[in-house]
Coordinates of C-alpha atoms in Angstrom, one line a residue:
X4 CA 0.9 15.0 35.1
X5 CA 2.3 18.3 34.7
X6 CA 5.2 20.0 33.2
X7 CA 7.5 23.4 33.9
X8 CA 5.4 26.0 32.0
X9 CA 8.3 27.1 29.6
X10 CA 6.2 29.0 27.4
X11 CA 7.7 32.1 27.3
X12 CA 11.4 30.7 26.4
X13 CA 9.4 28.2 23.6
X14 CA 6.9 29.3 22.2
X15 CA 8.8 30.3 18.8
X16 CA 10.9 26.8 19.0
X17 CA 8.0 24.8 19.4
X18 CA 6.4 26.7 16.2
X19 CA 9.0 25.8 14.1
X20 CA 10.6 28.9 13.9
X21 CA 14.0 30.5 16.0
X22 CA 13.7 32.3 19.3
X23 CA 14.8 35.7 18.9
X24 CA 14.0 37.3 22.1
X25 CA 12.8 36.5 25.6
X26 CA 11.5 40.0 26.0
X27 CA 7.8 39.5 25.9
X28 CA 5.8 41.4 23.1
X29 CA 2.5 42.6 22.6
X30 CA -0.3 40.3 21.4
X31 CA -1.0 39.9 18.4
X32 CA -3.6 37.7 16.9
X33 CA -2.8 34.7 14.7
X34 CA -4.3 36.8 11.7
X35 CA -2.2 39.7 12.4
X36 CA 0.9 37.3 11.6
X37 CA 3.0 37.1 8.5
X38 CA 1.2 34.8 6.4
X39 CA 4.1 32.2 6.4
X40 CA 3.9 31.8 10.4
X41 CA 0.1 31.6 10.8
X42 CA -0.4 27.7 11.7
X43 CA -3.6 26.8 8.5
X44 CA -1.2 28.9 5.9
X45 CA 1.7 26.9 6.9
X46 CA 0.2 23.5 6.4
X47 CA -1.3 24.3 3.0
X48 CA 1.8 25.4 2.1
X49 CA 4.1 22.7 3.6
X50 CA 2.2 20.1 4.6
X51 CA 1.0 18.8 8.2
X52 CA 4.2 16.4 8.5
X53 CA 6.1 19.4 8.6
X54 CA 4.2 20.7 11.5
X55 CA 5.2 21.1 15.0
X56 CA 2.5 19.7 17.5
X57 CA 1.8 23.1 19.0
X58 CA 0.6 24.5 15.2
X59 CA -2.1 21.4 15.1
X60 CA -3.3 22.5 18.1
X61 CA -3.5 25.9 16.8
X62 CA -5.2 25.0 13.9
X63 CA -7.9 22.9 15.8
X64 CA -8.4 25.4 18.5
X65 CA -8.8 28.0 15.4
X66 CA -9.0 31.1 17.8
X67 CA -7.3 32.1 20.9
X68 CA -9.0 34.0 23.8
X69 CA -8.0 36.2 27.0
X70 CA -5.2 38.2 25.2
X71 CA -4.0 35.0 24.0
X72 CA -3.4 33.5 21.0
X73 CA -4.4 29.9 19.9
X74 CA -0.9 28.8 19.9
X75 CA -0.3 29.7 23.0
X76 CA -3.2 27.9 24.0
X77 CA -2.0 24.9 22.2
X78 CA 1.3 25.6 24.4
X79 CA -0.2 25.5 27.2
X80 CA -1.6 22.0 27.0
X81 CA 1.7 20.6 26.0
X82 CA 2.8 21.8 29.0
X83 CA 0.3 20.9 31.3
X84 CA 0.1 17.5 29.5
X85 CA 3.6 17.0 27.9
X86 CA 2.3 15.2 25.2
X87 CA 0.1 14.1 22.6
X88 CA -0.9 11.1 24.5
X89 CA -1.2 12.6 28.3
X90 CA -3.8 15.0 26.6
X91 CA -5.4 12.3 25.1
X92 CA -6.0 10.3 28.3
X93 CA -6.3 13.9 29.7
X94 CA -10.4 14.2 31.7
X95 CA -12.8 17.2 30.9
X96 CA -12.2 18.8 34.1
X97 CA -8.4 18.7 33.5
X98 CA -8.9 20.9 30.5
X99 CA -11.0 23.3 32.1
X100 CA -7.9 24.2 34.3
X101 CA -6.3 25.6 31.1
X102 CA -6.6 29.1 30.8
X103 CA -8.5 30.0 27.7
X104 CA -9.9 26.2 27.4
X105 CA -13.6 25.7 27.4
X106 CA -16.4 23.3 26.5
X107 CA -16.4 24.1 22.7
X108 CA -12.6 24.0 22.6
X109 CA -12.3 20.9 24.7
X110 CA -14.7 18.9 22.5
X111 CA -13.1 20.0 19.5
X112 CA -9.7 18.6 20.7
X113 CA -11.3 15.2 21.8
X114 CA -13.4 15.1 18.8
X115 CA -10.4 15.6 16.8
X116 CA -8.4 12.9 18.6
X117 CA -11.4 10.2 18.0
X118 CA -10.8 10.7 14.3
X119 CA -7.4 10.2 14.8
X120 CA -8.5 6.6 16.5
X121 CA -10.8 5.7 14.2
X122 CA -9.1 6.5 11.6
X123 CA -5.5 4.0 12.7
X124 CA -8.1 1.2 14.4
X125 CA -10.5 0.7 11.3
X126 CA -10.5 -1.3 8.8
X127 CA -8.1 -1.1 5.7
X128 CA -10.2 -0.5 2.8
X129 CA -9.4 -2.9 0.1
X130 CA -9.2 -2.4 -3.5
X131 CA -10.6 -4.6 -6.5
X132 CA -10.0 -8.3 -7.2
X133 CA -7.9 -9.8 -10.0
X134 CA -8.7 -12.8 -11.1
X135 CA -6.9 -12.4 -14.8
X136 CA -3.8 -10.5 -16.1
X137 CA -6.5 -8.9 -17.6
X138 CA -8.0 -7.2 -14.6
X139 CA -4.5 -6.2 -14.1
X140 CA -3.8 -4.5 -17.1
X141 CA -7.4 -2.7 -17.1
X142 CA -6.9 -1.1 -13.7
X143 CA -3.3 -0.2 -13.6
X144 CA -2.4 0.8 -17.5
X145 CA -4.4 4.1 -17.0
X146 CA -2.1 4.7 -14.3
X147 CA 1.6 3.7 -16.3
X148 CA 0.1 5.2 -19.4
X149 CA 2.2 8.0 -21.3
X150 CA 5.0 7.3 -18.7
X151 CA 9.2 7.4 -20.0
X152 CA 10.8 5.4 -17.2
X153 CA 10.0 1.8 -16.7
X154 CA 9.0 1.6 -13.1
X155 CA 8.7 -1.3 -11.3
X156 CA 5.4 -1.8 -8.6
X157 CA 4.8 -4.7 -5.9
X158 CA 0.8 -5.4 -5.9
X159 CA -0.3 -6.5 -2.3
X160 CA -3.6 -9.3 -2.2
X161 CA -5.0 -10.2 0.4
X162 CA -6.3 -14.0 0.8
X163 CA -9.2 -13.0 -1.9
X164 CA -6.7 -11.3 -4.4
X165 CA -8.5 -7.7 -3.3
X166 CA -5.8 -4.7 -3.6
X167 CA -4.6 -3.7 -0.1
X168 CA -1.7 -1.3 -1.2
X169 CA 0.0 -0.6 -4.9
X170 CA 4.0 0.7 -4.0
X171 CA 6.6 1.8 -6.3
X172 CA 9.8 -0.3 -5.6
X173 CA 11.9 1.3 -8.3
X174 CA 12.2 3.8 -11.4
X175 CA 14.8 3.7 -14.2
X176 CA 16.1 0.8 -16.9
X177 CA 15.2 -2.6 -14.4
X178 CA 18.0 -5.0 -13.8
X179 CA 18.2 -7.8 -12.1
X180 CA 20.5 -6.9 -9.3
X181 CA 18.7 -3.1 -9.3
X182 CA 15.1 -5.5 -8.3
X183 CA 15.9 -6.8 -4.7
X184 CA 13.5 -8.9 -3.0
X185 CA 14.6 -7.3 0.5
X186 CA 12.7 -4.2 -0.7
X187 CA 10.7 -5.8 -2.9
X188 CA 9.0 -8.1 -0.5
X189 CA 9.5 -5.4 2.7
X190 CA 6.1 -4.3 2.4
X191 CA 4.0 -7.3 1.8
X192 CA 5.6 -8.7 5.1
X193 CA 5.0 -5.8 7.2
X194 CA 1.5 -5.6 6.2
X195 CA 0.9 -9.7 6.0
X196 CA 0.1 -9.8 2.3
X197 CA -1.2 -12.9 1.6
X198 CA 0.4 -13.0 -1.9
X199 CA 1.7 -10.7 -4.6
X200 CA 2.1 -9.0 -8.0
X201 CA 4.6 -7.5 -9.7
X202 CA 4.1 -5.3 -12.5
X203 CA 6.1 -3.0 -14.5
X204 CA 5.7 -1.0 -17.6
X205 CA 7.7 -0.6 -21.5
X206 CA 7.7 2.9 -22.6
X207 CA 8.6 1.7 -26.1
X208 CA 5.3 0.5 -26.3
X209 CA 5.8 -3.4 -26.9
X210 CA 5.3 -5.6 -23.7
X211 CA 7.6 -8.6 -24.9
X212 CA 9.4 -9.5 -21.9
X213 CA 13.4 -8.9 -22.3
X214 CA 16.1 -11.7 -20.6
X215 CA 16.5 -9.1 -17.1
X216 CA 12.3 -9.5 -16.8
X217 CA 12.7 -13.2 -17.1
X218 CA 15.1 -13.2 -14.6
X219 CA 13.8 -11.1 -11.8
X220 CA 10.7 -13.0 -12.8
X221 CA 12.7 -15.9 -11.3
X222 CA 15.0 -14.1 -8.9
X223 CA 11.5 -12.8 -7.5
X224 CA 9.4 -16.2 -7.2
X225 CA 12.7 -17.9 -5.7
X226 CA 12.5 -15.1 -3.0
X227 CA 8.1 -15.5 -2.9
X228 CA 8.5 -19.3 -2.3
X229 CA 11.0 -18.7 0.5
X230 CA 9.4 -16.2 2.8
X231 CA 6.0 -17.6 1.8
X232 CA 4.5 -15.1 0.3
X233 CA 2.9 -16.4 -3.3
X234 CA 4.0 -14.3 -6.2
X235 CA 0.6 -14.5 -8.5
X236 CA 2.0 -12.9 -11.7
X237 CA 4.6 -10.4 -13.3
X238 CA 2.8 -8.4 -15.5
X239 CA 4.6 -6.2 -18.0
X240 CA 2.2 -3.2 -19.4
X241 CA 2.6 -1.6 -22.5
X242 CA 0.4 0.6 -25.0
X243 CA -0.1 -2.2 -27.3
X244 CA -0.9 -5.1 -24.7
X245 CA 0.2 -6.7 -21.9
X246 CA 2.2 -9.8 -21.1
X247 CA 1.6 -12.5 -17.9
X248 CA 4.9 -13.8 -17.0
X249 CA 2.0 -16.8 -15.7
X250 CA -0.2 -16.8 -19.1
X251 CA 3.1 -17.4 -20.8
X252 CA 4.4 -20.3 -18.4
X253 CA 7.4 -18.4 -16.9
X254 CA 6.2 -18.7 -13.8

């Protein structure tokens, strides 16, 4: 499928930066750029979320050819294609009707899409198992030590208790209306958690729990038991110790 070749009224938009003129302009090379336009700088600099889908093609074309640059090459086959997914599906013989587009360029593009495949289709990595509050405390302290805001974590398991993700819920003094189980439990639904832990830290260094931790503790299993997700412990960490909200019988 092919689209209008707007190029020459786009080519700045679709960079991320304002069209000034259509007048066309000599060609320049990417190098010959300011450094804040050139596609690699830009990423390093920003990040490639902030990238338009014309600078990653730039960057994995890395050169341009035939007066052209490698954003314009990278134009080109969003126009030809119209998107990320036509050129995906796109053959070898409909890249060699891009101008500029050979065999090394063609299987860097495909090569770089397969990553992109593999990389979504495979397997989640998984973390280590905890089978104690102990194992808890060892792996995550490290993490919460030194820190001046409590900050409150969800721990997803899978059916083994192996880490799949660690997310931040909140930051700042915990309450109990502050601690919802809507965002709380968000995550560990989307990604089918088989259960959870909480844990959270005490700058002040004593991990006693106060009356708000034993009633999220509560507010929290409530929640667990309802949407059938198990919460295994709530584990508050703290430079002198730890305490299980389970080891203790709060939960």
């Amino acid at each position: 499928m092919n689209c209008p070749d707007f190029k020459k009224y786009c080519l700045y938009l679709a960079s991320g930066e304002m069209i000034q003129s259509f007048i066309p302009m000599a060609y320049k090379s990417i190098k010959e750029w300011p450094e804040d336009e050139r596609p690699r700088e830009r990423l390093l600099k920003h990040g490639p979320s902030t990238m338009s889908d014309a600078q990653l093609l730039a960057i994995i074309l890395r050169t341009g050819g035939g007066g052209r640059s490698a954003l314009d090459i990278g134009m080109d086959l969003l126009n030809t294609f119209c998107s990320l997914r036509e050129l995906e599906q796109a053959s070898l013989a409909e890249f060699s009707t891009i101008k500029g587009i050979g065999k090394a360029k063609t299987a860097q593009i495909k090569a770089s899409i397969e990553i992109g495949k593999r990389l979504y289709l495979g397997p989640a990595p998984r973390g280590p198992a905890f089978a104690s509050g102990q194992d808890v405390y060892n792996y995550f302290y490290p993490k919460m030590q030194g820190l001046r805001k409590e900050v409150f974590h969800c721990i997803l398991l899978d059916v083994k208790n192996r880490l799949i993700r660690d997310l931040k819920i909140s930051e700042g003094t915990l309450t109990a209306s502050l601690i919802h189980p809507r965002e709380s439990f968000r995550d560990a639904i989307r990604e089918s958690a088989a259960s959870v832990i909480f844990i959270h830290n005490h700058p002040s260094g004593d991990p006693t729990p106060s009356k708000e931790d034993l009633a999220i503790t509560e507010k929290l299993g409530k929640a667990g038991e309802t949407l059938g997700i198990k919460m295994l412990d709530h584990i508050i960490i703290a430079d002198s110790g730890y305490t299980s909200m389970l080891e203790k019988g709060h939960i």
